[in-house]
Amino acid sequence: MIKFGKRVVTCRIPILILSLLLLVPSMIGYLHTRINYDILSYLPKDIETMQGQEILLEEFGTGAFSVAVVEGMEPKEAAALKNEISQIGHVKKVLWYDSLADLSIPMELLPADIEKAFENQETNATLMIVMLDTSMSADETLDAVEQIRGLTRQQCLLSGMSAVVADIKNICNSEAIMYVVIASVLSAVVLSLTMDSFLIPLFFLLSIGMAIIYNLGTNFMAGEISFITQALAAVLQLAVTMDYSIFLWHSYQENQKRFYGDKKRAMAHAISNTVSSVVGSSITTVAGFLAMCFMTFTLGLDLGIVMAKGVVFGVIGCVTILPSMILVFDRAIEKTRHRAMIPDLGRIGDFVTQNYVVFAVLFLVILGPALYGYTHNEVYYDLAGTLPEHLESVMANAKLEEDFGMGATHVILADSQLDARQARAMLRELEEVKGVRFVIGMDSVRGPAIPEEMVPDTYREILDNGKYQMMFLASEYKTASDEVNAQCDEIKSIMKQYDPSAMLIGEAPCTQDLITITDQDFKTVSMVSIVLIFVIIAIVLKSISLPVILVSVIEFAIFINMGIPAYTGTVLPFIASIVIGTIQLGATVDYAILMTNKYKKARYQGALKQEAVSAALNSSLQSVFVSALSFFAATFGVGLYSSIDMISALCVLLARGALISLLVVAFILPAMFMIFDRLICKTSAGFLKEKGMQTGSERLPFVVSWRETK
């Protein structure tokens, strides 16, 4: 590796020039990468709800639909608005009162279900069902939503998933840049206080920033990424890969003392040391992210690939771009030198090792409540329910609930050849399901006032294409609630009795599938991440016992982090329970590995158990503290700022997880080393010399302790 370090030092100017040139194609790739704002689109394509949406798009030419709440308009004004909406690109049909009958026919003459569906005379509000010929989150759909809103913002509110997606897009577009700014500024503040130069944090951020742009630019090859990945990728990459820059800087300083100020030689050796150490530790982080690729819910694949790629770019940037910057701008860095403003944490080792029994007892005492909280925290799946109340989609949903008693809207796809008697019988049963507000289908309009032959062709075209018939079902319950999930089960049971091929689709059934799928994904991802990281640690440290200890300690930190919400009454986004544990394990197990390597080295050099553990903690805690604090700073600020609770909650959990992992590594891990030292030495390579070394408290005559060699 020393040859590689020397080449980087020699080619530092070409490396900087090339790194700047590569930003151009990366920015172009980033700007041309589509962002997907629809979480439900990441459900498996082979489940019935997703297949039903494909049929709806292929057979009816209808992908997305929204319910528009129109207030304070006379029938003629509403009809004019309906015609305007119909003229907007990709709006296929608008289903309203006049789709069924002429405005001259009083609403009271229509079947009760139709009147209840379209009119609320007390609030002077009416409903329109707007159907589009593009999918729920397609760019054309979101553009159409904005155009419809542009017609009248005060009297017409759009609800539905497409409207929610449009609002999320607007928030992300306005906040995404600030996420990076906040993370960078807070990280810079932390680094300026904890490092010995005011300028070096700037070069850390510049090199990591370049790696982030390379990562985001190469997402173009995937075609699109989710809005969660877009929002978190830069922040997480900054937080996770900052360790590598800190390690390089500290190694560079140590090697300057070793080589009497020969900075080029010192940097070559620092690069060599960094490659050897960072590549090994970064593999655990990459493994943690790759574990998310095993999710059936493919949002995990999206986030996992992007973040694993980001770690790789971060390592490459750390050993090429950053060293080049430091050498080129050496004079400026030297001029901004200062004394680190945090206290020296290098003397805590004796205290921890002398009181290790206390910390072991604390571990056992806290484990029970932490594990209980971890298994009993509540999660939510309704993304719209956590958005700011001033958003139009949120106001529209509130209006639907207030004026029409409506929550979720389902769509039933059934065989068009279904016998008319059976169809009417099915509709009657569906209308009697608890919480069903109304059902609109072809048979809904066949009442005494409107015979079958008088049903308008336009209405028939909307609901029946000769192969499938479509029914709209309005529920009183909100999406993702226990009530609507039970309702969906009952609806499926009824419709399958009449037509085994019938499908229930819509936001609520999709969310119900999401709940089932992600529950299994949580177990899969947790197991895969633990196994992968366990194997990597076993290979890197050449030990059987250490992987168990290290993974157990970090899992303990995860139990505490994810258990706290159960006691504070905080409801977490569903994705948090899947990805937080994996990210926290992969990112912060590095802290434990760093301390373990130092403990291993001290033990091999002849230090006794307590001396080795104390020295390992003293020599590694400062670096771990700076790393954890910068991780906290990068994520906590974004968590406070973001208006999207899913992003905010994820960042807050990551920030808290970094601090908890820091405390656990500082106090619990040394206690584990003290208790299991004999077992570790017997089941691990490289802890004891081949001959003459004991694992107990007595040292042999020819052994000089690690402390005495200092």
XYZ file of C-alpha atoms in Angstrom:
710
model
C 0.000 0.000 0.000
C 2.950 2.335 0.495
C 3.475 2.376 -3.288
C -0.095 3.528 -3.766
C 0.439 6.275 -1.180
C 3.567 7.495 -2.930
C 1.766 7.619 -6.285
C -1.047 9.688 -4.812
C 1.471 12.129 -3.324
C 3.353 12.377 -6.620
C 0.187 12.818 -8.707
C -1.631 15.157 -6.315
C -2.119 17.951 -8.882
C -3.446 15.657 -11.668
C -5.731 13.991 -9.084
C -7.259 17.339 -8.110
C -7.717 18.364 -11.743
C -9.329 15.024 -12.635
C -11.582 15.121 -9.570
C -12.851 18.573 -10.585
C -13.439 17.487 -14.184
C -15.433 14.445 -13.031
C -17.861 16.764 -11.260
C -19.239 17.895 -14.640
C -20.621 14.533 -15.850
C -21.669 13.743 -12.282
C -23.762 16.916 -12.041
C -25.315 16.202 -15.430
C -26.184 12.679 -14.275
C -27.624 14.014 -11.021
C -29.830 16.575 -12.774
C -31.156 13.906 -15.149
C -31.954 11.316 -12.460
C -35.700 11.087 -11.909
C -36.949 11.256 -8.320
C -39.792 8.913 -7.342
C -42.015 10.393 -4.633
C -44.456 7.470 -4.402
C -43.502 4.982 -1.699
C -46.219 2.512 -2.678
C -44.660 2.052 -6.119
C -41.863 0.074 -4.425
C -44.224 -2.750 -3.523
C -43.588 -6.060 -5.329
C -45.095 -6.082 -8.813
C -46.561 -9.573 -8.421
C -49.036 -8.806 -5.616
C -52.708 -8.441 -6.504
C -53.024 -4.740 -5.708
C -50.127 -3.811 -8.002
C -51.379 -6.137 -10.754
C -54.812 -4.540 -10.429
C -53.344 -1.077 -10.935
C -51.608 -2.294 -14.094
C -54.921 -3.693 -15.394
C -56.644 -0.421 -14.564
C -54.054 1.458 -16.610
C -54.009 -0.982 -19.536
C -57.730 -1.760 -19.810
C -59.314 1.537 -18.768
C -56.461 3.870 -19.597
C -56.742 5.096 -16.019
C -53.786 5.087 -13.653
C -54.210 7.739 -11.012
C -57.419 9.193 -9.651
C -58.138 11.957 -7.191
C -61.265 13.114 -5.417
C -61.806 16.865 -5.785
C -63.803 18.679 -3.103
C -65.582 21.685 -4.641
C -67.149 24.237 -2.277
C -69.453 27.202 -2.742
C -70.222 26.668 -6.452
C -73.546 26.600 -8.192
C -74.152 23.541 -10.425
C -73.410 25.511 -13.599
C -70.155 26.852 -12.141
C -69.158 23.360 -11.038
C -69.979 22.025 -14.503
C -67.780 24.715 -16.063
C -64.945 23.807 -13.674
C -65.382 20.141 -14.557
C -65.039 20.962 -18.259
C -61.886 22.988 -17.582
C -60.370 20.115 -15.619
C -61.258 17.727 -18.452
C -59.218 19.842 -20.884
C -56.005 19.491 -18.874
C -53.448 17.134 -20.397
C -53.639 13.486 -19.247
C -57.007 13.984 -17.526
C -59.020 11.100 -18.995
C -62.423 11.634 -17.416
C -64.082 13.593 -14.653
C -66.938 11.711 -13.006
C -69.600 14.018 -11.547
C -73.326 14.487 -11.315
C -73.670 15.650 -14.941
C -71.838 12.519 -16.157
C -75.015 10.656 -15.238
C -77.802 13.100 -15.960
C -78.467 16.550 -17.319
C -78.206 19.395 -14.842
C -81.912 20.046 -15.359
C -82.681 16.774 -13.536
C -82.804 17.444 -9.792
C -80.208 15.552 -7.733
C -83.037 14.190 -5.559
C -84.313 12.067 -8.458
C -81.047 10.157 -8.681
C -80.439 7.004 -6.606
C -79.624 7.779 -2.963
C -76.084 6.442 -3.272
C -75.324 8.821 -6.129
C -76.775 11.805 -4.314
C -74.827 10.920 -1.157
C -71.643 10.478 -3.157
C -71.676 13.765 -5.023
C -73.525 16.290 -2.864
C -73.542 17.720 0.649
C -76.240 20.371 0.732
C -75.490 21.441 4.314
C -71.975 22.595 3.421
C -72.752 23.399 -0.223
C -69.969 21.053 -1.280
C -69.794 18.563 -4.111
C -67.353 15.873 -5.188
C -65.723 15.107 -8.514
C -63.671 12.005 -9.264
C -60.788 13.017 -11.525
C -59.223 10.125 -13.464
C -55.905 10.434 -15.297
C -54.369 8.269 -18.007
C -50.953 8.119 -16.298
C -49.767 6.298 -13.182
C -50.101 7.632 -9.655
C -46.647 9.221 -9.396
C -45.794 9.832 -13.053
C -44.358 13.256 -13.856
C -47.342 13.926 -16.138
C -49.726 13.136 -13.273
C -47.980 15.511 -10.884
C -47.987 18.254 -13.533
C -51.724 17.702 -14.068
C -52.341 17.978 -10.305
C -50.575 21.347 -10.221
C -52.566 22.565 -13.232
C -55.860 21.522 -11.641
C -54.891 23.346 -8.469
C -54.079 26.386 -10.559
C -57.678 26.646 -11.775
C -59.070 27.496 -8.363
C -57.153 27.051 -5.114
C -59.788 28.199 -2.649
C -62.888 26.364 -3.868
C -61.402 23.120 -5.218
C -59.126 20.868 -3.187
C -57.585 17.666 -4.535
C -57.195 14.635 -2.295
C -55.682 11.250 -3.061
C -52.195 9.799 -3.285
C -51.229 11.769 -6.403
C -52.004 15.025 -4.605
C -49.983 13.847 -1.601
C -47.064 12.905 -3.869
C -47.215 16.337 -5.531
C -47.002 18.038 -2.126
C -44.089 15.824 -1.052
C -42.301 16.720 -4.281
C -42.757 20.432 -3.600
C -41.438 20.094 -0.043
C -38.413 18.047 -1.108
C -37.547 20.465 -3.902
C -37.630 23.371 -1.463
C -35.801 21.631 1.405
C -33.303 19.188 -0.171
C -30.504 21.736 -0.581
C -30.967 22.935 2.990
C -30.493 19.373 4.262
C -26.963 19.371 2.838
C -26.261 22.930 4.009
C -27.389 22.204 7.571
C -25.455 18.934 7.764
C -22.308 20.552 6.357
C -22.405 23.629 8.577
C -23.045 21.704 11.785
C -20.365 19.135 10.920
C -17.927 21.953 10.197
C -18.674 23.545 13.575
C -18.090 20.253 15.405
C -14.892 19.529 13.507
C -13.564 23.061 14.028
C -13.979 22.612 17.781
C -12.598 19.092 17.941
C -9.773 19.303 15.361
C -6.563 21.358 15.603
C -7.153 23.484 12.488
C -10.024 25.741 11.451
C -9.396 25.062 7.748
C -9.024 21.271 7.712
C -12.804 20.695 8.230
C -13.388 22.634 5.005
C -11.206 20.209 3.058
C -12.922 17.277 4.754
C -16.265 18.611 3.560
C -14.999 19.435 0.070
C -13.578 15.956 -0.527
C -16.667 14.256 0.898
C -18.865 16.657 -1.083
C -17.163 15.582 -4.302
C -17.708 11.918 -3.388
C -21.383 12.699 -2.728
C -21.779 14.316 -6.152
C -20.090 11.327 -7.827
C -22.479 9.031 -5.989
C -25.610 11.003 -6.825
C -24.469 11.429 -10.426
C -24.022 7.708 -10.983
C -27.631 7.124 -9.868
C -28.513 8.118 -13.425
C -27.678 4.541 -14.435
C -30.546 3.264 -12.277
C -32.995 5.648 -13.967
C -34.564 6.953 -10.760
C -34.203 7.012 -6.978
C -36.746 7.535 -4.218
C -37.212 10.901 -2.546
C -36.128 9.339 0.755
C -32.864 8.212 -0.832
C -32.358 11.643 -2.380
C -32.979 13.373 0.955
C -30.834 11.047 3.072
C -28.017 10.006 0.711
C -25.892 13.143 1.034
C -26.470 13.511 4.779
C -25.777 9.850 5.524
C -22.724 9.696 3.285
C -21.318 12.767 4.994
C -21.994 11.324 8.460
C -20.788 7.795 7.758
C -17.595 8.581 5.803
C -16.337 11.453 7.970
C -14.468 8.860 10.089
C -12.159 8.079 7.222
C -11.040 11.695 6.829
C -10.442 12.014 10.554
C -8.356 8.836 10.550
C -6.237 10.050 7.614
C -5.561 13.405 9.304
C -4.546 11.828 12.600
C -2.311 9.315 10.828
C -0.731 12.132 8.804
C 0.085 14.043 11.981
C 1.599 10.983 13.658
C 3.737 10.210 10.615
C 5.002 13.796 10.470
C 6.511 13.230 13.933
C 7.866 9.891 12.812
C 9.547 11.307 9.698
C 10.665 14.614 11.273
C 8.379 16.879 9.272
C 8.803 15.236 5.835
C 5.198 15.857 4.839
C 5.183 14.020 1.527
C 6.627 10.895 3.061
C 4.316 11.262 6.054
C 1.281 11.530 3.756
C 2.330 8.484 1.721
C 2.457 6.411 4.899
C -0.778 7.983 6.176
C -2.535 6.941 2.952
C -1.121 3.433 3.308
C -2.316 3.204 6.920
C -5.728 4.584 6.011
C -6.246 2.115 3.167
C -5.334 -0.789 5.449
C -7.587 0.327 8.289
C -10.470 2.103 6.554
C -11.098 -0.469 3.831
C -11.535 -3.159 6.481
C -13.906 -1.114 8.652
C -15.867 0.297 5.689
C -16.769 -3.233 4.608
C -19.012 -3.554 7.663
C -20.769 -0.302 6.756
C -21.228 -1.432 3.150
C -22.556 -4.779 4.395
C -25.104 -2.982 6.574
C -26.429 -1.042 3.612
C -26.382 -4.038 1.280
C -28.491 -5.974 3.789
C -31.362 -3.645 2.883
C -31.221 -5.011 -0.666
C -32.802 -8.214 0.656
C -36.085 -6.375 1.303
C -39.106 -7.397 -0.759
C -40.159 -3.760 -0.494
C -37.666 -2.440 -3.038
C -37.206 0.945 -1.391
C -34.562 -0.928 0.622
C -32.761 -1.918 -2.573
C -32.878 1.694 -3.748
C -31.445 3.135 -0.523
C -29.049 0.234 0.080
C -27.337 0.377 -3.325
C -26.985 4.159 -3.284
C -25.531 4.251 0.231
C -23.174 1.289 -0.299
C -21.935 3.030 -3.431
C -21.550 6.234 -1.449
C -19.311 4.552 1.119
C -17.074 3.226 -1.672
C -16.811 6.695 -3.238
C -16.122 8.093 0.240
C -13.192 5.723 0.799
C -11.734 6.472 -2.646
C -12.046 10.222 -2.072
C -10.463 9.921 1.372
C -7.268 8.291 0.075
C -6.918 10.305 -3.161
C -8.689 13.686 -3.178
C -8.289 14.616 0.497
C -4.514 13.892 0.704
C -3.992 15.903 -2.480
C -5.904 18.859 -1.023
C -3.995 18.731 2.258
C -0.599 18.757 0.537
C -1.525 21.457 -1.996
C -3.012 23.766 0.650
C -0.540 22.889 3.414
C 0.514 26.482 4.130
C -3.054 27.689 4.557
C -3.835 24.789 6.888
C -0.765 25.496 9.035
C -1.761 29.138 9.403
C -5.154 28.181 10.859
C -3.786 25.798 13.477
C -5.269 26.052 16.961
C -5.619 24.022 20.096
C -8.540 21.574 20.137
C -11.354 22.993 22.245
C -12.637 19.741 23.725
C -11.141 18.235 26.877
C -8.756 15.322 26.620
C -10.753 12.124 27.003
C -7.673 9.944 27.182
C -7.824 9.223 30.905
C -11.219 7.625 31.276
C -9.883 4.104 30.743
C -8.780 3.506 34.347
C -12.162 4.615 35.700
C -14.096 2.308 33.359
C -11.900 -0.744 33.912
C -11.889 -0.298 37.697
C -15.694 -0.123 37.734
C -16.394 -2.599 34.954
C -18.692 -4.687 37.188
C -20.967 -1.645 37.624
C -21.230 -1.177 33.874
C -21.855 -4.888 33.326
C -24.710 -4.713 35.840
C -26.063 -1.603 34.088
C -26.015 -3.552 30.840
C -28.166 -6.302 32.368
C -30.520 -3.838 34.090
C -31.125 -1.742 30.969
C -31.332 -4.692 28.556
C -34.805 -5.806 29.679
C -36.593 -2.437 29.366
C -34.688 -1.658 26.149
C -35.710 -4.947 24.563
C -39.317 -4.459 25.685
C -39.439 -0.968 24.169
C -37.752 -2.205 20.989
C -40.458 -4.834 20.480
C -43.370 -2.590 21.490
C -42.830 0.675 19.645
C -45.639 1.871 17.385
C -45.205 2.636 13.704
C -47.342 4.437 11.153
C -47.819 3.718 7.460
C -49.989 6.664 6.415
C -47.544 9.140 4.898
C -50.210 11.806 4.282
C -51.250 11.816 7.942
C -47.872 13.193 9.064
C -47.486 15.997 6.528
C -47.908 19.675 7.544
C -51.556 20.678 7.916
C -51.263 23.642 5.525
C -50.660 21.423 2.494
C -53.541 21.220 0.021
C -53.708 17.429 0.010
C -53.975 17.409 3.809
C -56.673 20.090 3.780
C -58.559 18.163 1.087
C -58.486 14.964 3.124
C -59.722 16.909 6.151
C -62.572 18.367 4.065
C -63.529 14.936 2.766
C -63.718 13.626 6.297
C -65.542 16.671 7.645
C -68.079 17.271 4.857
C -68.619 13.773 3.482
C -67.425 11.456 6.248
C -64.939 9.932 3.801
C -61.490 8.560 4.467
C -59.950 6.119 2.003
C -61.305 5.430 -1.484
C -61.099 1.899 -2.903
C -61.532 0.627 -6.442
C -62.944 -2.801 -7.232
C -62.191 -4.439 -10.565
C -64.652 -7.217 -11.436
C -65.608 -9.251 -14.481
C -67.768 -7.231 -16.854
C -69.826 -10.354 -17.611
C -70.841 -10.750 -13.989
C -74.581 -11.461 -13.859
C -76.596 -8.297 -13.161
C -78.393 -9.935 -10.237
C -75.139 -11.030 -8.677
C -73.613 -7.595 -9.291
C -76.525 -5.896 -7.506
C -76.378 -8.438 -4.683
C -72.635 -7.833 -4.301
C -73.194 -4.059 -4.210
C -75.846 -4.452 -1.507
C -73.514 -6.566 0.628
C -70.652 -4.122 0.115
C -72.848 -1.193 1.145
C -73.652 -2.981 4.409
C -69.987 -3.460 5.339
C -69.186 -1.429 8.431
C -67.604 1.903 7.542
C -68.545 1.851 3.830
C -69.920 5.262 2.925
C -71.153 4.471 -0.583
C -70.430 2.305 -3.624
C -70.623 3.621 -7.194
C -70.840 1.119 -10.036
C -72.875 0.485 -13.130
C -75.672 -0.988 -11.022
C -75.697 1.989 -8.655
C -77.594 4.093 -11.186
C -80.184 1.529 -12.202
C -82.964 2.835 -10.036
C -86.650 3.533 -10.663
C -85.937 7.005 -12.069
C -83.204 5.918 -14.498
C -83.740 2.621 -16.348
C -80.742 0.669 -17.595
C -81.148 1.794 -21.203
C -80.987 5.432 -20.101
C -77.530 5.146 -18.528
C -75.347 7.639 -20.476
C -72.669 6.137 -22.704
C -70.008 8.372 -21.141
C -70.815 6.938 -17.718
C -70.753 3.408 -19.097
C -67.365 4.027 -20.769
C -65.896 5.146 -17.462
C -67.056 2.140 -15.442
C -67.269 -0.737 -17.950
C -64.997 -1.555 -20.901
C -66.671 -4.824 -21.857
C -64.017 -6.945 -20.116
C -63.820 -5.399 -16.655
C -66.210 -3.262 -14.647
C -65.010 -0.720 -12.130
C -66.627 0.232 -8.828
C -65.658 3.112 -6.548
C -66.082 2.448 -2.837
C -65.750 5.215 -0.255
C -64.732 4.330 3.290
C -65.242 6.289 6.484
C -61.887 5.033 7.763
C -58.436 6.465 7.190
C -55.724 4.698 5.237
C -53.470 2.420 7.322
C -55.908 2.272 10.252
C -56.832 -1.061 11.813
C -60.459 -0.385 10.887
C -59.786 0.103 7.179
C -57.555 -2.990 7.075
C -60.350 -5.086 8.590
C -62.755 -3.481 6.142
C -60.518 -4.390 3.187
C -60.455 -8.008 4.359
C -64.247 -8.106 4.544
C -64.647 -6.460 1.136
C -62.264 -8.991 -0.438
C -64.184 -11.833 1.167
C -67.493 -10.578 -0.259
C -66.325 -9.794 -3.781
C -64.411 -13.087 -4.117
C -67.651 -14.963 -3.395
C -69.272 -13.403 -6.468
C -66.192 -13.120 -8.676
C -63.002 -15.013 -7.688
C -61.014 -12.910 -10.178
C -62.130 -9.586 -8.666
C -59.418 -7.283 -7.309
C -59.446 -4.598 -4.631
C -57.010 -1.787 -5.369
C -56.287 1.708 -4.107
C -54.145 3.379 -1.477
C -55.608 1.550 1.529
C -55.267 -2.007 0.093
C -51.726 -1.177 -1.079
C -50.866 0.121 2.380
C -52.286 -3.045 3.913
C -49.919 -5.052 1.708
C -47.117 -2.698 2.735
C -47.750 -3.504 6.401
C -47.580 -7.252 5.784
C -44.522 -7.108 3.525
C -42.417 -4.741 5.623
C -43.103 -6.737 8.789
C -41.355 -9.692 7.157
C -38.687 -7.435 5.643
C -37.787 -6.152 9.107
C -36.959 -9.670 10.285
C -35.069 -10.504 7.086
C -32.946 -7.350 7.016
C -32.087 -7.576 10.713
C -30.947 -11.169 10.355
C -28.998 -10.595 7.118
C -27.186 -7.516 8.477
C -26.214 -9.310 11.688
C -24.955 -12.388 9.826
C -22.992 -10.379 7.244
C -21.333 -8.138 9.815
C -20.699 -11.100 12.124
C -18.847 -12.942 9.339
C -16.860 -9.837 8.334
C -15.750 -9.153 11.919
C -14.819 -12.803 12.369
C -12.614 -12.682 9.263
C -11.085 -9.248 9.967
C -10.344 -9.901 13.640
C -9.707 -13.655 13.211
C -11.910 -14.462 16.157
C -14.945 -16.533 17.061
C -15.912 -14.731 20.267
C -15.321 -11.093 19.274
C -18.054 -10.964 16.593
C -20.570 -12.100 19.208
C -19.416 -9.476 21.707
C -19.175 -6.567 19.247
C -22.478 -7.261 17.493
C -24.229 -7.795 20.847
C -22.951 -4.491 22.197
C -24.076 -2.482 19.158
C -27.405 -4.353 19.055
C -27.828 -3.319 22.691
C -27.366 0.314 21.583
C -29.968 -0.260 18.854
C -32.434 -1.728 21.377
C -32.072 1.406 23.510
C -32.406 3.761 20.549
C -35.455 2.053 19.056
C -36.948 1.329 22.473
C -37.068 4.952 23.656
C -40.087 5.867 21.434
C -42.184 3.207 23.185
C -41.720 5.077 26.471
C -42.078 8.594 25.045
C -45.206 7.712 23.066
C -43.556 8.579 19.752
C -44.983 6.843 16.688
C -42.265 6.021 14.151
C -42.465 5.775 10.367
C -42.580 2.145 9.289
C -39.312 2.408 7.356
C -37.443 3.419 10.524
C -37.847 0.030 12.161
C -36.305 -1.595 9.076
C -33.376 0.648 8.192
C -32.271 2.297 11.453
C -30.977 -0.873 13.064
C -29.101 -1.864 9.928
C -27.532 1.571 9.425
C -26.660 2.008 13.105
C -25.092 -1.448 13.247
C -23.092 -1.019 10.054
C -21.983 2.560 10.728
C -21.171 2.475 14.440
C -19.693 -1.015 14.772
C -16.572 0.718 13.413
C -16.214 2.390 16.823
C -16.089 -1.018 18.463
C -13.670 -2.413 15.861
C -11.272 0.507 16.382
C -11.154 -0.081 20.123
C -10.873 -3.848 19.659
C -7.843 -3.489 17.386
C -6.081 -1.343 19.978
C -6.991 -3.780 22.760
C -5.678 -6.645 20.616
C -2.392 -4.831 19.891
C -1.812 -3.924 23.536
C -2.586 -7.454 24.690
C -0.186 -8.915 22.133
C 2.565 -6.519 23.186
C 2.367 -7.873 26.713
C -0.078 -5.654 28.567
C -2.200 -7.266 31.249
C -5.950 -7.458 30.814
C -6.835 -4.249 32.623
C -3.884 -2.350 31.171
C -4.775 -3.410 27.620
C -8.445 -2.494 27.940
C -7.683 0.840 29.622
C -5.051 1.773 27.034
C -7.362 0.784 24.157
C -10.171 2.963 25.515
C -7.876 5.924 26.230
C -6.272 5.870 22.787
C -9.471 5.394 20.781
C -12.116 7.363 22.676
C -11.067 10.762 21.320
C -11.439 9.586 17.712
C -14.716 7.796 18.442
C -16.052 10.882 20.218
C -15.243 13.184 17.285
C -16.710 10.706 14.797
C -19.931 10.183 16.763
C -20.339 13.899 17.383
C -19.942 14.743 13.686
C -22.434 11.954 12.825
C -24.839 13.463 15.372
C -24.387 16.992 14.030
C -24.922 15.974 10.391
C -28.203 14.189 11.093
C -29.787 15.970 14.059
C -30.033 19.374 12.383
C -31.771 17.874 9.353
C -34.132 16.031 11.683
C -35.193 19.293 13.309
C -35.548 21.139 9.994
C -37.379 18.693 7.726
C -41.134 19.137 7.285
C -41.536 15.506 6.202
C -41.844 13.437 9.353
C -40.471 10.303 7.693
C -37.168 12.065 6.918
C -37.156 14.000 10.191
C -37.749 10.889 12.304
C -35.074 8.878 10.494
C -32.465 11.614 11.007
C -33.307 12.096 14.689
C -33.074 8.343 15.279
C -29.710 8.177 13.508
C -28.390 11.133 15.497
C -29.484 9.639 18.801
C -28.185 6.230 17.748
C -24.689 7.650 17.164
C -24.529 9.057 20.699
C -25.925 5.893 22.268
C -23.408 3.768 20.355
C -20.645 6.103 21.570
C -21.686 5.625 25.218
C -22.096 1.881 24.846
C -18.680 1.480 23.201
C -17.076 3.704 25.842
C -18.560 1.975 28.901
C -20.151 -1.378 28.072
C -17.642 -2.766 25.549
C -14.620 -2.370 27.906
C -16.632 -4.189 30.574
C -17.218 -7.051 28.143
C -13.488 -7.186 27.390
C -12.710 -7.345 31.098
C -15.202 -10.150 31.721
C -14.464 -12.250 28.635
C -10.735 -11.547 28.239
C -9.700 -15.158 28.826
C -12.306 -16.451 26.340
C -11.290 -13.819 23.768
C -7.617 -14.725 24.010
C -8.357 -18.427 23.605
C -10.733 -18.024 20.641
C -8.919 -15.257 18.746
C -5.688 -15.028 16.781
C -3.127 -12.300 17.449
C -3.914 -11.578 21.093
C -1.147 -13.605 22.691
C 2.321 -14.542 21.542
C 2.686 -18.145 20.554
C 4.840 -19.147 23.521
C 5.009 -18.246 27.136
C 2.092 -15.872 27.386
C -0.569 -16.329 30.027
C -4.139 -15.112 29.892
C -4.457 -14.465 33.587
C -3.383 -11.603 35.784
C 0.244 -12.743 36.249
C 2.855 -11.551 33.763
C 5.879 -13.683 32.862
C 9.434 -12.466 33.580
C 10.367 -11.699 29.961
C 7.200 -9.720 29.256
C 7.278 -5.946 29.506
C 3.868 -4.395 29.901
C 2.396 -2.087 27.294
C 2.284 0.757 29.810
C 5.981 0.407 30.689
C 6.995 0.683 27.036
C 5.340 4.068 26.674
